[in-house]
XYZ file of N, CA and C in Angstrom:
249
model
N 0.595 -1.368 -0.166
C 0.145 -0.044 0.309
C 0.704 1.325 0.121
N 0.506 2.393 -0.575
C 0.994 3.714 -0.486
C 0.359 4.535 0.653
N 0.775 5.709 0.527
C 0.383 6.732 1.257
C -0.894 7.356 0.396
N -1.945 7.654 1.233
C -3.223 8.040 0.670
C -4.083 6.797 -0.026
N -3.428 5.401 0.342
C -4.424 4.493 -0.331
C -5.489 4.190 0.631
N -6.667 3.643 0.095
C -7.902 3.241 0.723
C -8.325 1.946 0.130
N -9.237 1.319 0.876
C -9.477 0.209 -0.141
C -10.562 0.452 -1.197
N -10.834 1.500 -1.391
C -11.946 1.958 -2.554
C -10.590 2.232 -3.820
N -9.605 2.723 -3.329
C -8.857 3.211 -4.273
C -7.877 1.929 -4.885
N -7.561 1.122 -3.944
C -6.865 -0.475 -4.198
C -7.935 -1.200 -5.243
N -8.961 -1.355 -4.710
C -9.827 -2.000 -5.651
C -10.170 -1.593 -6.819
N -10.128 -0.391 -7.142
C -10.344 0.526 -8.366
C -9.288 -0.035 -9.163
N -7.826 0.051 -8.446
C -6.629 -0.022 -9.200
C -6.484 -1.295 -9.929
N -7.128 -2.674 -9.032
C -7.171 -3.843 -9.354
C -8.513 -4.017 -10.356
N -9.307 -3.244 -10.589
C -10.560 -3.439 -11.557
C -11.434 -4.206 -10.534
N -11.610 -4.125 -9.315
C -12.631 -4.527 -8.374
C -13.590 -3.338 -8.183
N -14.867 -3.594 -8.274
C -16.065 -3.028 -8.089
C -16.253 -2.370 -6.397
N -17.079 -1.160 -6.579
C -17.235 -0.707 -5.272
C -18.313 -1.453 -4.575
N -19.004 -2.005 -5.561
C -20.187 -3.116 -5.036
C -19.811 -4.381 -4.218
N -18.300 -4.517 -4.777
C -17.888 -5.555 -3.884
C -17.153 -5.130 -2.931
N -16.503 -4.110 -2.700
C -16.115 -3.596 -1.451
C -17.194 -3.037 -0.422
N -18.210 -2.753 -0.772
C -19.560 -2.439 -0.227
C -20.298 -3.865 0.629
N -19.975 -4.977 -0.427
C -20.638 -6.331 0.150
C -19.720 -6.702 1.372
N -18.308 -6.304 1.014
C -17.296 -6.722 2.304
C -17.523 -5.921 3.765
N -17.634 -4.686 3.285
C -17.807 -3.976 4.618
C -19.263 -4.041 5.490
N -20.352 -4.467 4.610
C -21.472 -4.388 5.193
C -21.664 -5.214 6.237
N -22.329 -4.760 7.316
C -22.631 -5.885 8.498
C -21.167 -6.651 8.768
N -20.244 -5.931 8.628
C -19.137 -6.636 9.324
C -18.281 -6.425 10.293
N -17.864 -6.907 11.322
C -17.935 -6.773 12.478
C -16.152 -6.182 12.692
N -15.373 -6.483 11.614
C -14.207 -5.899 11.396
C -14.021 -5.181 10.462
N -15.271 -4.155 9.972
C -14.813 -3.272 8.997
C -13.894 -2.240 9.460
N -13.886 -1.715 10.666
C -13.003 -0.658 11.064
C -11.261 -1.179 10.798
N -11.231 -2.074 11.122
C -9.624 -2.531 10.659
C -9.524 -2.665 9.351
N -10.484 -3.278 8.548
C -10.064 -3.179 7.104
C -9.989 -1.771 6.384
N -10.743 -0.570 7.120
C -10.760 0.621 6.402
C -9.835 1.602 7.080
N -8.764 0.978 7.794
C -7.346 1.783 8.449
C -6.105 1.159 7.771
N -6.014 1.416 6.527
C -4.787 1.102 6.006
C -3.988 2.135 6.138
N -2.575 1.828 6.086
C -1.539 2.527 6.494
C -0.321 2.137 5.445
N 0.263 3.247 5.187
C 1.311 2.832 4.052
C 2.534 1.530 4.249
N 2.705 0.987 3.472
C 3.316 -0.302 3.327
C 3.016 -1.525 4.426
N 1.646 -1.505 4.557
C 0.933 -2.695 4.851
C 0.639 -3.649 3.742
N 0.718 -4.841 4.378
C 0.590 -5.833 3.096
C -0.951 -6.432 2.845
N -1.289 -6.360 1.413
C -2.420 -6.446 1.354
C -2.513 -7.834 0.064
N -2.868 -8.905 0.232
C -2.920 -9.826 -0.621
C -4.488 -9.909 -1.462
N -4.742 -9.998 -2.943
C -5.644 -10.578 -3.207
C -5.839 -11.578 -4.253
N -6.611 -12.415 -4.337
C -6.880 -13.457 -5.141
C -8.291 -13.324 -5.890
N -8.215 -12.880 -7.147
C -9.073 -12.773 -8.105
C -9.148 -13.553 -9.046
N -10.242 -14.017 -9.414
C -10.577 -14.948 -10.512
C -11.804 -14.631 -11.188
N -11.547 -14.403 -12.515
C -12.647 -14.085 -13.501
C -13.220 -12.663 -13.395
N -12.290 -11.894 -12.831
C -12.746 -10.564 -12.242
C -13.889 -10.378 -11.059
N -13.527 -11.462 -10.289
C -13.953 -11.449 -8.766
C -13.304 -11.682 -7.584
N -13.552 -11.002 -6.660
C -12.668 -11.119 -5.727
C -13.050 -12.543 -4.905
N -12.164 -13.446 -4.664
C -12.143 -15.082 -4.013
C -11.654 -14.732 -2.480
N -10.490 -13.921 -2.221
C -9.776 -14.081 -0.962
C -9.101 -12.619 -0.864
N -9.201 -12.049 0.271
C -8.504 -10.980 0.655
C -7.468 -11.416 1.962
N -6.209 -10.909 2.062
C -5.485 -10.945 3.295
C -4.970 -9.702 3.336
N -5.234 -9.226 4.898
C -4.997 -8.124 5.059
C -4.086 -7.910 6.108
N -2.659 -7.664 6.130
C -1.899 -7.563 7.397
C -2.129 -6.148 8.421
N -2.722 -6.511 9.409
C -3.362 -5.497 10.282
C -1.811 -4.879 10.897
N -1.163 -5.813 11.792
C -0.024 -5.630 12.316
C 1.057 -6.751 12.055
N 1.951 -6.648 12.995
C 2.945 -7.580 12.688
C 2.349 -8.987 13.106
N 1.549 -8.831 13.670
C 1.060 -10.691 14.407
C -0.564 -10.705 14.047
N -1.239 -9.533 13.458
C -2.666 -10.043 12.992
C -2.975 -9.629 11.578
N -3.759 -10.521 11.245
C -4.090 -10.536 9.781
C -5.686 -10.641 9.834
N -6.168 -9.911 8.956
C -7.854 -10.069 8.862
C -7.939 -10.736 7.224
N -8.466 -11.779 7.375
C -8.798 -12.620 5.666
C -10.446 -12.475 5.799
N -10.506 -12.336 4.114
C -11.964 -12.221 3.893
C -12.025 -12.931 2.665
N -12.894 -13.764 2.586
C -13.136 -14.691 1.469
C -14.912 -14.987 0.920
N -15.141 -15.235 -0.167
C -16.045 -15.350 -0.837
C -16.752 -16.696 -0.535
N -18.098 -16.885 -0.148
C -18.446 -18.085 0.138
C -20.035 -18.083 -0.248
N -20.166 -18.403 -1.429
C -21.063 -18.529 -2.102
C -21.456 -16.895 -2.793
N -22.607 -16.322 -2.227
C -22.648 -15.018 -2.706
C -22.690 -13.689 -1.565
N -21.752 -14.202 -0.861
C -21.204 -13.415 0.512
C -19.819 -13.549 0.731
N -19.341 -12.360 1.440
C -17.972 -12.719 2.065
C -17.831 -12.713 3.707
N -17.125 -13.554 3.894
C -17.044 -13.804 5.304
C -15.423 -13.227 5.858
N -15.651 -12.922 7.238
C -14.209 -12.209 7.484
C -13.661 -12.919 8.715
N -12.553 -13.244 8.789
C -12.259 -13.701 9.956
C -10.762 -13.259 10.453
N -10.266 -13.348 11.595
C -8.960 -13.081 12.276
C -8.451 -14.303 12.821
N -7.483 -14.767 11.879
C -7.149 -16.211 12.547
C -6.159 -15.998 13.828
N -5.853 -16.753 14.678
C -5.422 -17.070 15.701
C -3.998 -16.910 15.578
N -3.116 -16.209 16.362
C -1.595 -16.303 16.075
C -1.176 -17.466 16.343
N -0.169 -18.187 15.942
C 0.409 -19.241 16.037
C 1.439 -19.170 17.124
N 1.712 -17.967 17.637
C 2.820 -17.921 18.642
C 2.141 -18.120 20.007
């Protein structure tokens, strides 16, 4: 990520729609974490046929947020730290 980036600008840059972003953030208990992007944070996107299948966002050195598609909705989870 770069200075000034937001999920909206990143999604647009890779060709994902604002509707996809809205679907991820809608009624999402982790939305606040997802919208606080800082420069140099890691964001991995798996896109198949123009559709987001999985997103892994490195919130901190030990915490990630994972978003994945399940049928017609997105599920968000924070994996437990292995250490």
